[in-house]
Amino acid sequence: MTLPFPLTARHVRDALKAGRPENAERYLQPYLDPPHPSAVPLLKEVARSFAARGRQNLLAGRIDQGWDDLYAAETLNTGEPTVSELRIDLTKAALAGCRAALDAGDPVELLRKAKALRDHRCNHPQLELLTDAGQSWVLAKEFADRGEFALAKHAVDGVRRKMGFLPLGVEKFSDVLAKRSDLFAAAFARLTAAVDRKDWPAALTSAEEAVAAAPTHPDAKRLQQTVWTTVRHAANPDRPTTPMSQPSRGSAVPRDPAALAAATGGTVTAGLSSVANPGLPKRFFLWVDGIGGYLVCLAARVTVGQAAGDTPADVPVYADLARVHAEITRDAEGYLLASARGVQVNGQPADRKVLQPGDRVTVGSTCQFVFHQPVPLVPTAVLELVSGHRFQVAVDAVILMAETLILGPGPDAHVILPEADQNVILYRAKDGLGVRYDGDYVVGGQAAKGRTALPMPGGVTADAINFTVEPAGKK
């Protein structure tokens, strides 16, 4: 039942005094279509109340709530000038946040803030300028990671041309870019020379330096993997290897003390002997010839954090993260991501979130993973690093292994083997790790078929399949 207008007007004013313009608007709704003559000035008061509350939210740093109040006021379409003033001030604050991200050296955050501002129907000329600068900077980072330093410098110069100056964050990146370019040129020259003269220790050192300067440079990664394949084969010459000249997925393999010692005449590091390790370590490396390297985590709780010499994180990454920044826990319901230090899932802040296949997880400001579960009925998951950062050990991805890990030719595999004709399955056995393969294969120099134990360290060789496993860190 519609109340008489004088009583409605009293309710409207009471709601405005209480700071609840949304209630006042609801009271007025019956008198707006067609508009009651006395409802129009009241509606302007409601719009002013929304704008006043939006300004309070802005001053308190509650920017999203400020935009919500602005939308509510603009929807009333009263022409109230305080509403337009609020939009101008909110836009100024958002542009200041974009500039702060640019100066802080965070182009990804800049682009996220710029997109949010465009979503708020803002067409300010500075927004287009800042967006162009952020996109050029991201492009420069991608070029630099690929070792295309001339193109990276051109992209940075594009920021200078568009803005008329070089923001502080971009200026610092430009200085780092010049140093990386010099480091890469020198390291890559030493790498190729060492490979030509078969000086594998020098080649290993130079390869690591080159890949550190340009993590996704295809030739540097290919040469690094070739060097490691040579070293590992020297350590075990009876184990055949698949061709390495055309890897399906590039991989940089980390330093293997046992293989390096065997190839160069040194001593074998304790703990990496050929004696099978009873039980399973908390983590192990899986090296698949011609495909790539993987860090396999077996614990139900896995931590992600900054790479450092004494890092406690299970998955250490060279990025601006806390020592332990986030954790991923596997249970009967799936994988739960938790962090008190700032994570996002698909661009949305999330302190705790159950991960779904395809989710993009951002830890810190720019470090980003994609969460995959390629085999729907197997809970084992894969974390793929897609932001250009690097793991502490140069692997292609991290595998969170539940009971089984599938290597096979099709998309329903955790590690894809394009040349294989059937799956190889690693599984948790009573006393350690087991392997199952329906064809003939070799484990540790012994012929096998079906199921057998896989020693750690150890390896499997079959037609078009060749991989090794070795512990990573302490149990």
Short mmCIF file of C-alpha atoms in Angstrom, two decimals:
data_model
loop_
_atom_site.label_atom_id
_atom_site.label_comp_id
_atom_site.label_asym_id
_atom_site.label_seq_id
_atom_site.Cartn_x
_atom_site.Cartn_y
_atom_site.Cartn_z
CA MET A 1 0.00 0.00 0.00
CA THR A 2 1.29 3.45 -0.97
CA LEU A 3 1.60 5.85 1.97
CA PRO A 4 0.33 9.42 1.73
CA PHE A 5 3.04 11.70 0.35
CA PRO A 6 3.51 13.80 3.53
CA LEU A 7 4.20 10.62 5.52
CA THR A 8 6.49 9.36 2.75
CA ALA A 9 8.39 12.66 2.78
CA ARG A 10 8.92 12.31 6.54
CA HIS A 11 10.33 8.79 6.08
CA VAL A 12 12.60 10.06 3.30
CA ARG A 13 14.05 12.85 5.47
CA ASP A 14 14.51 10.50 8.42
CA ALA A 15 16.44 8.08 6.20
CA LEU A 16 18.62 10.89 4.88
CA LYS A 17 19.44 12.07 8.41
CA ALA A 18 20.43 8.50 9.27
CA GLY A 19 22.79 8.39 6.27
CA ARG A 20 20.72 5.79 4.41
CA PRO A 21 19.95 7.34 1.00
CA GLU A 22 19.13 3.92 -0.46
CA ASN A 23 16.17 3.66 1.96
CA ALA A 24 15.08 7.19 1.08
CA GLU A 25 15.13 6.30 -2.62
CA ARG A 26 13.01 3.22 -1.96
CA TYR A 27 10.39 5.30 -0.13
CA LEU A 28 10.20 7.72 -3.05
CA GLN A 29 9.86 5.10 -5.78
CA PRO A 30 6.01 5.06 -5.86
CA TYR A 31 6.00 8.83 -6.52
CA LEU A 32 8.54 8.91 -9.35
CA ASP A 33 6.53 7.43 -12.25
CA PRO A 34 4.82 9.72 -12.98
CA PRO A 35 6.81 12.15 -10.83
CA HIS A 36 5.00 13.83 -7.94
CA PRO A 37 5.71 17.60 -7.99
CA SER A 38 7.11 17.54 -4.47
CA ALA A 39 9.18 14.37 -5.08
CA VAL A 40 11.69 16.05 -7.42
CA PRO A 41 13.41 18.25 -4.80
CA LEU A 42 13.48 15.29 -2.40
CA LEU A 43 15.11 13.16 -5.09
CA LYS A 44 17.85 15.80 -5.47
CA GLU A 45 18.42 15.59 -1.72
CA VAL A 46 18.81 11.82 -2.08
CA ALA A 47 21.36 12.31 -4.88
CA ARG A 48 23.30 14.80 -2.72
CA SER A 49 23.26 12.30 0.16
CA PHE A 50 24.69 9.54 -2.07
CA ALA A 51 27.38 11.96 -3.30
CA ALA A 52 28.25 13.05 0.26
CA ARG A 53 28.60 9.46 1.41
CA GLY A 54 30.66 8.64 -1.67
CA ARG A 55 33.04 11.49 -0.83
CA GLN A 56 33.39 10.18 2.74
CA ASN A 57 34.27 6.75 1.34
CA LEU A 58 36.80 8.36 -0.99
CA LEU A 59 38.51 10.25 1.84
CA ALA A 60 38.59 7.05 3.92
CA GLY A 61 40.22 5.12 1.08
CA ARG A 62 37.14 3.00 0.38
CA ILE A 63 37.29 3.66 -3.34
CA ASP A 64 35.00 0.83 -4.47
CA GLN A 65 32.24 1.94 -2.10
CA GLY A 66 32.71 5.50 -3.38
CA TRP A 67 32.09 4.33 -6.96
CA ASP A 68 28.99 2.41 -5.81
CA ASP A 69 27.57 5.59 -4.26
CA LEU A 70 28.38 7.53 -7.43
CA TYR A 71 26.50 5.01 -9.60
CA ALA A 72 23.51 5.17 -7.28
CA ALA A 73 23.48 8.98 -7.50
CA GLU A 74 23.94 9.06 -11.28
CA THR A 75 21.09 6.58 -11.76
CA LEU A 76 18.70 9.15 -10.24
CA ASN A 77 19.54 11.52 -13.14
CA THR A 78 18.87 14.69 -11.17
CA GLY A 79 21.64 16.88 -12.60
CA GLU A 80 22.89 17.50 -9.07
CA PRO A 81 26.37 19.15 -9.44
CA THR A 82 27.86 17.41 -6.39
CA VAL A 83 27.44 14.11 -8.25
CA SER A 84 29.61 15.30 -11.17
CA GLU A 85 32.17 16.65 -8.71
CA LEU A 86 32.36 13.24 -7.03
CA ARG A 87 33.07 11.52 -10.37
CA ILE A 88 35.88 13.98 -11.07
CA ASP A 89 37.47 13.39 -7.66
CA LEU A 90 37.13 9.60 -7.87
CA THR A 91 38.75 9.67 -11.31
CA LYS A 92 41.63 11.81 -10.00
CA ALA A 93 42.22 9.36 -7.15
CA ALA A 94 42.20 6.38 -9.51
CA LEU A 95 44.62 8.09 -11.91
CA ALA A 96 46.93 8.82 -8.97
CA GLY A 97 46.86 5.10 -8.14
CA CYS A 98 47.83 4.29 -11.74
CA ARG A 99 50.74 6.73 -11.63
CA ALA A 100 51.87 5.31 -8.27
CA ALA A 101 51.93 1.79 -9.78
CA LEU A 102 53.98 3.12 -12.69
CA ASP A 103 56.50 4.78 -10.37
CA ALA A 104 56.63 1.66 -8.18
CA GLY A 105 57.73 -0.44 -11.16
CA ASP A 106 54.55 -2.51 -11.40
CA PRO A 107 53.09 -2.29 -14.93
CA VAL A 108 50.74 -5.22 -14.35
CA GLU A 109 49.12 -3.43 -11.39
CA LEU A 110 48.96 -0.26 -13.49
CA LEU A 111 47.06 -2.06 -16.23
CA ARG A 112 44.73 -3.67 -13.68
CA LYS A 113 43.90 -0.24 -12.19
CA ALA A 114 43.50 1.27 -15.65
CA LYS A 115 41.05 -1.45 -16.67
CA ALA A 116 39.04 -0.88 -13.49
CA LEU A 117 38.89 2.82 -14.31
CA ARG A 118 37.69 2.14 -17.85
CA ASP A 119 35.04 -0.16 -16.39
CA HIS A 120 33.87 2.91 -14.44
CA ARG A 121 33.19 4.61 -17.79
CA CYS A 122 36.17 6.94 -17.53
CA ASN A 123 37.65 8.36 -20.75
CA HIS A 124 40.21 10.73 -19.26
CA PRO A 125 43.10 11.45 -21.69
CA GLN A 126 45.66 10.61 -18.99
CA LEU A 127 44.14 7.14 -18.69
CA GLU A 128 44.91 6.32 -22.31
CA LEU A 129 48.45 7.67 -21.86
CA LEU A 130 49.07 5.59 -18.73
CA THR A 131 47.58 2.48 -20.34
CA ASP A 132 49.85 2.85 -23.37
CA ALA A 133 52.86 3.27 -21.08
CA GLY A 134 51.96 0.16 -19.08
CA GLN A 135 51.44 -1.93 -22.21
CA SER A 136 54.79 -0.77 -23.67
CA TRP A 137 56.52 -1.63 -20.42
CA VAL A 138 55.03 -5.13 -20.26
CA LEU A 139 56.06 -5.64 -23.88
CA ALA A 140 59.59 -4.47 -23.02
CA LYS A 141 59.77 -7.03 -20.21
CA GLU A 142 58.67 -9.81 -22.55
CA PHE A 143 61.24 -8.78 -25.18
CA ALA A 144 63.99 -8.65 -22.54
CA ASP A 145 63.14 -12.12 -21.22
CA ARG A 146 63.44 -13.46 -24.78
CA GLY A 147 66.82 -11.74 -25.16
CA GLU A 148 65.50 -9.26 -27.73
CA PHE A 149 67.06 -6.30 -25.94
CA ALA A 150 66.98 -3.91 -28.90
CA LEU A 151 63.21 -4.35 -29.15
CA ALA A 152 62.91 -3.99 -25.37
CA LYS A 153 64.81 -0.68 -25.49
CA HIS A 154 62.60 0.50 -28.35
CA ALA A 155 59.50 -0.28 -26.26
CA VAL A 156 60.96 1.68 -23.31
CA ASP A 157 61.71 4.60 -25.61
CA GLY A 158 58.06 4.41 -26.63
CA VAL A 159 57.09 5.14 -23.02
CA ARG A 160 59.36 8.20 -23.09
CA ARG A 161 57.86 9.40 -26.37
CA LYS A 162 54.28 8.99 -25.21
CA MET A 163 54.68 10.56 -21.77
CA GLY A 164 57.37 13.13 -22.58
CA PHE A 165 59.54 11.76 -19.75
CA LEU A 166 60.55 8.44 -18.24
CA PRO A 167 58.69 7.57 -15.00
CA LEU A 168 60.88 6.54 -12.07
CA GLY A 169 59.94 2.86 -12.25
CA VAL A 170 60.57 2.68 -15.99
CA GLU A 171 63.85 4.55 -15.61
CA LYS A 172 65.07 1.96 -13.10
CA PHE A 173 63.96 -0.84 -15.43
CA SER A 174 65.83 0.85 -18.30
CA ASP A 175 69.05 0.81 -16.26
CA VAL A 176 68.55 -2.87 -15.39
CA LEU A 177 67.78 -3.59 -19.05
CA ALA A 178 71.12 -2.20 -20.18
CA LYS A 179 72.99 -4.32 -17.61
CA ARG A 180 71.05 -7.46 -18.57
CA SER A 181 71.83 -6.87 -22.23
CA ASP A 182 75.56 -6.66 -21.53
CA LEU A 183 75.49 -9.68 -19.21
CA PHE A 184 73.58 -11.80 -21.73
CA ALA A 185 75.85 -10.88 -24.67
CA ALA A 186 78.97 -11.78 -22.70
CA ALA A 187 77.53 -14.99 -21.17
CA PHE A 188 76.08 -16.25 -24.46
CA ALA A 189 79.40 -15.69 -26.24
CA ARG A 190 81.21 -17.64 -23.51
CA LEU A 191 78.54 -20.36 -23.68
CA THR A 192 78.86 -20.98 -27.41
CA ALA A 193 82.66 -20.93 -27.19
CA ALA A 194 82.66 -23.42 -24.29
CA VAL A 195 80.28 -25.75 -26.16
CA ASP A 196 82.52 -25.63 -29.25
CA ARG A 197 85.56 -26.72 -27.24
CA LYS A 198 83.49 -29.17 -25.11
CA ASP A 199 84.41 -27.41 -21.86
CA TRP A 200 81.27 -28.56 -20.04
CA PRO A 201 81.89 -26.97 -16.58
CA ALA A 202 82.46 -23.58 -18.22
CA ALA A 203 79.45 -24.16 -20.49
CA LEU A 204 77.24 -24.94 -17.49
CA THR A 205 78.24 -21.74 -15.70
CA SER A 206 77.82 -19.60 -18.81
CA ALA A 207 74.46 -21.21 -19.62
CA GLU A 208 73.11 -20.39 -16.17
CA GLU A 209 74.30 -16.78 -16.50
CA ALA A 210 72.76 -16.41 -19.97
CA VAL A 211 69.40 -17.88 -18.93
CA ALA A 212 69.38 -15.71 -15.78
CA ALA A 213 69.72 -12.61 -18.00
CA ALA A 214 67.16 -13.81 -20.61
CA PRO A 215 65.02 -16.60 -19.07
CA THR A 216 63.06 -17.44 -22.23
CA HIS A 217 65.76 -16.96 -24.88
CA PRO A 218 65.22 -20.08 -27.06
CA ASP A 219 68.86 -20.62 -28.08
CA ALA A 220 70.20 -20.13 -24.55
CA LYS A 221 67.69 -22.61 -23.13
CA ARG A 222 68.36 -25.09 -25.92
CA LEU A 223 72.11 -24.92 -25.36
CA GLN A 224 71.68 -25.22 -21.61
CA GLN A 225 69.59 -28.35 -22.03
CA THR A 226 72.06 -29.75 -24.56
CA VAL A 227 74.90 -29.23 -22.10
CA TRP A 228 73.01 -30.94 -19.32
CA THR A 229 71.99 -33.82 -21.56
CA THR A 230 75.65 -34.33 -22.44
CA VAL A 231 76.69 -34.20 -18.79
CA ARG A 232 73.98 -36.60 -17.66
CA HIS A 233 74.77 -39.03 -20.47
CA ALA A 234 78.43 -38.91 -19.49
CA ALA A 235 77.41 -39.90 -15.98
CA ASN A 236 75.42 -42.89 -17.34
CA PRO A 237 76.63 -43.72 -20.86
CA ASP A 238 74.63 -46.96 -21.07
CA ARG A 239 71.32 -45.13 -20.82
CA PRO A 240 70.12 -44.01 -24.27
CA THR A 241 68.66 -40.57 -24.77
CA THR A 242 66.06 -39.30 -27.19
CA PRO A 243 67.08 -36.60 -29.67
CA MET A 244 67.45 -33.17 -28.10
CA SER A 245 67.69 -30.92 -31.13
CA GLN A 246 63.93 -30.42 -31.44
CA PRO A 247 62.44 -30.57 -27.92
CA SER A 248 58.70 -30.45 -27.73
CA ARG A 249 58.90 -28.01 -24.86
CA GLY A 250 62.11 -26.16 -24.03
CA SER A 251 63.58 -26.84 -20.67
CA ALA A 252 66.49 -25.64 -18.63
CA VAL A 253 67.79 -28.44 -16.44
CA PRO A 254 69.34 -27.62 -13.06
CA ARG A 255 72.80 -28.51 -11.82
CA ASP A 256 73.07 -32.25 -11.07
CA PRO A 257 76.10 -32.79 -8.79
CA ALA A 258 76.33 -36.53 -9.49
CA ALA A 259 76.24 -36.16 -13.26
CA LEU A 260 78.63 -33.23 -13.27
CA ALA A 261 81.10 -35.10 -11.07
CA ALA A 262 81.02 -38.16 -13.34
CA ALA A 263 81.51 -36.05 -16.46
CA THR A 264 84.30 -33.90 -15.11
CA GLY A 265 86.19 -36.33 -12.90
CA GLY A 266 85.09 -34.83 -9.59
CA THR A 267 83.54 -36.48 -6.57
CA VAL A 268 79.91 -37.46 -6.27
CA THR A 269 77.91 -35.43 -3.76
CA ALA A 270 76.72 -37.44 -0.79
CA GLY A 271 73.04 -38.23 -0.86
CA LEU A 272 72.91 -38.62 -4.64
CA SER A 273 74.39 -42.08 -4.86
CA SER A 274 72.80 -44.88 -6.84
CA VAL A 275 71.44 -46.53 -3.70
CA ALA A 276 67.64 -46.50 -3.75
CA ASN A 277 66.16 -44.26 -1.09
CA PRO A 278 63.49 -46.10 0.93
CA GLY A 279 60.29 -44.13 1.15
CA LEU A 280 59.63 -40.90 -0.66
CA PRO A 281 61.11 -37.41 -0.29
CA LYS A 282 58.84 -34.44 0.16
CA ARG A 283 59.77 -33.27 -3.34
CA PHE A 284 61.59 -34.73 -6.30
CA PHE A 285 62.68 -33.66 -9.76
CA LEU A 286 61.34 -35.33 -12.87
CA TRP A 287 63.54 -34.84 -15.93
CA VAL A 288 62.01 -35.99 -19.23
CA ASP A 289 64.45 -36.01 -22.14
CA GLY A 290 63.30 -33.85 -25.01
CA ILE A 291 60.32 -32.55 -23.02
CA GLY A 292 61.32 -30.68 -19.89
CA GLY A 293 61.91 -30.66 -16.16
CA TYR A 294 59.37 -30.67 -13.32
CA LEU A 295 59.41 -30.16 -9.57
CA VAL A 296 57.03 -32.76 -8.11
CA CYS A 297 55.62 -31.99 -4.65
CA LEU A 298 54.16 -34.94 -2.72
CA ALA A 299 52.98 -33.27 0.50
CA ALA A 300 49.32 -32.40 0.97
CA ARG A 301 50.39 -28.88 1.98
CA VAL A 302 52.74 -26.98 -0.34
CA THR A 303 54.09 -23.47 0.31
CA VAL A 304 55.04 -20.84 -2.27
CA GLY A 305 57.55 -18.12 -1.47
CA GLN A 306 60.56 -16.09 -2.42
CA ALA A 307 63.63 -17.91 -3.70
CA ALA A 308 66.61 -17.48 -1.38
CA GLY A 309 69.51 -19.60 -0.23
CA ASP A 310 67.69 -20.68 2.92
CA THR A 311 64.13 -20.45 1.69
CA PRO A 312 61.61 -22.56 3.63
CA ALA A 313 59.15 -22.54 0.71
CA ASP A 314 58.45 -25.78 -1.15
CA VAL A 315 58.03 -23.82 -4.40
CA PRO A 316 60.62 -21.00 -4.38
CA VAL A 317 60.26 -18.33 -7.06
CA TYR A 318 62.47 -15.38 -7.99
CA ALA A 319 59.80 -12.74 -7.43
CA ASP A 320 58.83 -10.02 -4.96
CA LEU A 321 57.25 -12.40 -2.44
CA ALA A 322 57.45 -13.11 1.26
CA ARG A 323 59.62 -16.06 2.31
CA VAL A 324 56.39 -18.04 2.68
CA HIS A 325 53.76 -16.11 0.75
CA ALA A 326 50.96 -18.61 0.20
CA GLU A 327 50.08 -22.24 0.71
CA ILE A 328 48.08 -24.73 -1.30
CA THR A 329 46.45 -27.59 0.59
CA ARG A 330 44.98 -30.72 -1.01
CA ASP A 331 42.10 -32.52 0.67
CA ALA A 332 39.05 -34.54 -0.34
CA GLU A 333 37.33 -31.39 -1.64
CA GLY A 334 40.18 -30.26 -3.89
CA TYR A 335 42.94 -27.65 -3.59
CA LEU A 336 42.60 -24.72 -1.18
CA LEU A 337 44.75 -21.63 -1.73
CA ALA A 338 45.34 -19.56 1.43
CA SER A 339 47.46 -16.48 2.14
CA ALA A 340 47.51 -13.55 4.53
CA ARG A 341 49.97 -11.63 2.34
CA GLY A 342 48.00 -10.86 -0.78
CA VAL A 343 46.91 -13.21 -3.55
CA GLN A 344 44.42 -12.91 -6.37
CA VAL A 345 42.49 -15.55 -8.26
CA ASN A 346 41.40 -14.48 -11.74
CA GLY A 347 42.11 -10.87 -10.82
CA GLN A 348 40.02 -10.89 -7.63
CA PRO A 349 41.57 -10.67 -4.13
CA ALA A 350 41.16 -13.93 -2.23
CA ASP A 351 42.58 -14.81 1.19
CA ARG A 352 41.16 -18.34 0.88
CA LYS A 353 39.91 -19.89 -2.32
CA VAL A 354 39.21 -23.39 -3.63
CA LEU A 355 41.03 -23.55 -6.94
CA GLN A 356 39.33 -24.62 -10.16
CA PRO A 357 41.07 -25.84 -13.36
CA GLY A 358 42.20 -22.87 -15.42
CA ASP A 359 42.33 -20.43 -12.48
CA ARG A 360 45.04 -17.75 -12.78
CA VAL A 361 46.66 -17.24 -9.38
CA THR A 362 48.65 -14.06 -8.72
CA VAL A 363 50.95 -14.12 -5.69
CA GLY A 364 52.51 -10.82 -4.74
CA SER A 365 52.01 -8.05 -7.27
CA THR A 366 52.94 -9.73 -10.57
CA CYS A 367 53.94 -13.38 -10.11
CA GLN A 368 51.24 -15.47 -11.80
CA PHE A 369 50.50 -19.20 -12.06
CA VAL A 370 47.84 -21.08 -13.98
CA PHE A 371 46.32 -24.01 -12.09
CA HIS A 372 45.68 -27.09 -14.26
CA GLN A 373 44.07 -30.47 -13.57
CA PRO A 374 44.44 -32.14 -16.97
CA VAL A 375 43.04 -35.51 -15.84
CA PRO A 376 39.54 -34.91 -14.39
CA LEU A 377 39.38 -38.08 -12.29
CA VAL A 378 42.94 -37.77 -10.95
CA PRO A 379 43.47 -35.05 -8.30
CA THR A 380 47.11 -34.44 -9.27
CA ALA A 381 47.50 -30.80 -10.40
CA VAL A 382 50.03 -28.73 -12.33
CA LEU A 383 51.17 -25.16 -11.57
CA GLU A 384 52.45 -23.37 -14.67
CA LEU A 385 54.38 -20.12 -14.13
CA VAL A 386 53.19 -17.69 -16.83
CA SER A 387 54.39 -14.24 -15.69
CA GLY A 388 58.00 -14.43 -16.88
CA HIS A 389 59.38 -15.07 -13.39
CA ARG A 390 61.67 -18.04 -12.66
CA PHE A 391 61.65 -20.89 -10.21
CA GLN A 392 64.74 -21.20 -8.04
CA VAL A 393 65.56 -24.34 -10.01
CA ALA A 394 64.93 -24.00 -13.74
CA VAL A 395 61.97 -26.32 -14.26
CA ASP A 396 59.06 -25.94 -16.63
CA ALA A 397 56.28 -26.44 -14.07
CA VAL A 398 55.41 -27.71 -10.60
CA ILE A 399 53.34 -30.87 -10.22
CA LEU A 400 51.28 -31.39 -7.07
CA MET A 401 51.15 -35.18 -7.06
CA ALA A 402 48.33 -36.98 -5.28
CA GLU A 403 48.44 -40.77 -5.75
CA THR A 404 49.40 -40.93 -9.43
CA LEU A 405 51.18 -38.88 -12.08
CA ILE A 406 50.50 -39.63 -15.74
CA LEU A 407 52.96 -39.15 -18.59
CA GLY A 408 51.35 -39.79 -21.95
CA PRO A 409 50.72 -38.74 -25.55
CA GLY A 410 47.29 -37.14 -25.16
CA PRO A 411 45.95 -34.04 -23.41
CA ASP A 412 44.76 -36.20 -20.49
CA ALA A 413 48.26 -36.36 -19.03
CA HIS A 414 50.17 -34.30 -16.52
CA VAL A 415 53.29 -34.46 -18.70
CA ILE A 416 52.67 -34.74 -22.44
CA LEU A 417 54.92 -37.13 -24.38
CA PRO A 418 54.09 -36.49 -28.07
CA GLU A 419 56.13 -39.44 -29.36
CA ALA A 420 54.81 -42.04 -26.89
CA ASP A 421 52.10 -44.52 -27.87
CA GLN A 422 50.75 -45.18 -24.36
CA ASN A 423 50.78 -43.77 -20.84
CA VAL A 424 53.44 -44.24 -18.21
CA ILE A 425 52.08 -43.94 -14.68
CA LEU A 426 54.08 -43.03 -11.59
CA TYR A 427 52.33 -43.92 -8.35
CA ARG A 428 52.90 -43.94 -4.63
CA ALA A 429 53.92 -47.45 -3.60
CA LYS A 430 54.25 -48.93 -0.12
CA ASP A 431 57.99 -48.38 0.08
CA GLY A 432 58.43 -45.43 -2.27
CA LEU A 433 57.66 -44.65 -5.88
CA GLY A 434 56.34 -47.16 -8.41
CA VAL A 435 56.01 -47.13 -12.20
CA ARG A 436 53.50 -48.87 -14.46
CA TYR A 437 53.89 -49.33 -18.20
CA ASP A 438 52.26 -51.98 -20.35
CA GLY A 439 55.18 -52.33 -22.75
CA ASP A 440 58.78 -53.41 -22.24
CA TYR A 441 60.99 -50.93 -20.43
CA VAL A 442 64.18 -50.67 -18.39
CA VAL A 443 64.50 -49.45 -14.79
CA GLY A 444 67.97 -49.04 -13.36
CA GLY A 445 69.47 -51.27 -16.03
CA GLN A 446 66.94 -54.07 -15.36
CA ALA A 447 64.24 -55.16 -17.83
CA ALA A 448 60.70 -54.66 -16.53
CA LYS A 449 57.09 -54.90 -17.60
CA GLY A 450 53.85 -53.89 -15.91
CA ARG A 451 54.45 -52.58 -12.39
CA THR A 452 57.79 -52.22 -10.65
CA ALA A 453 59.48 -50.10 -8.01
CA LEU A 454 61.28 -46.97 -9.18
CA PRO A 455 64.38 -46.18 -7.08
CA MET A 456 65.13 -42.59 -6.11
CA PRO A 457 67.28 -41.48 -7.88
CA GLY A 458 66.49 -43.65 -10.86
CA GLY A 459 65.23 -43.67 -14.40
CA VAL A 460 62.97 -45.34 -16.94
CA THR A 461 63.80 -46.04 -20.57
CA ALA A 462 61.34 -47.34 -23.16
CA ASP A 463 60.49 -46.65 -26.79
CA ALA A 464 60.34 -42.84 -27.22
CA ILE A 465 60.32 -42.48 -23.40
CA ASN A 466 63.31 -41.59 -21.28
CA PHE A 467 63.08 -39.90 -17.88
CA THR A 468 64.83 -39.77 -14.53
CA VAL A 469 63.78 -38.87 -11.00
CA GLU A 470 65.94 -37.54 -8.17
CA PRO A 471 65.22 -36.13 -4.71
CA ALA A 472 64.91 -32.38 -4.22
CA GLY A 473 65.98 -31.29 -0.76
CA LYS A 474 65.33 -33.06 2.50
CA LYS A 475 62.53 -35.49 3.19
#
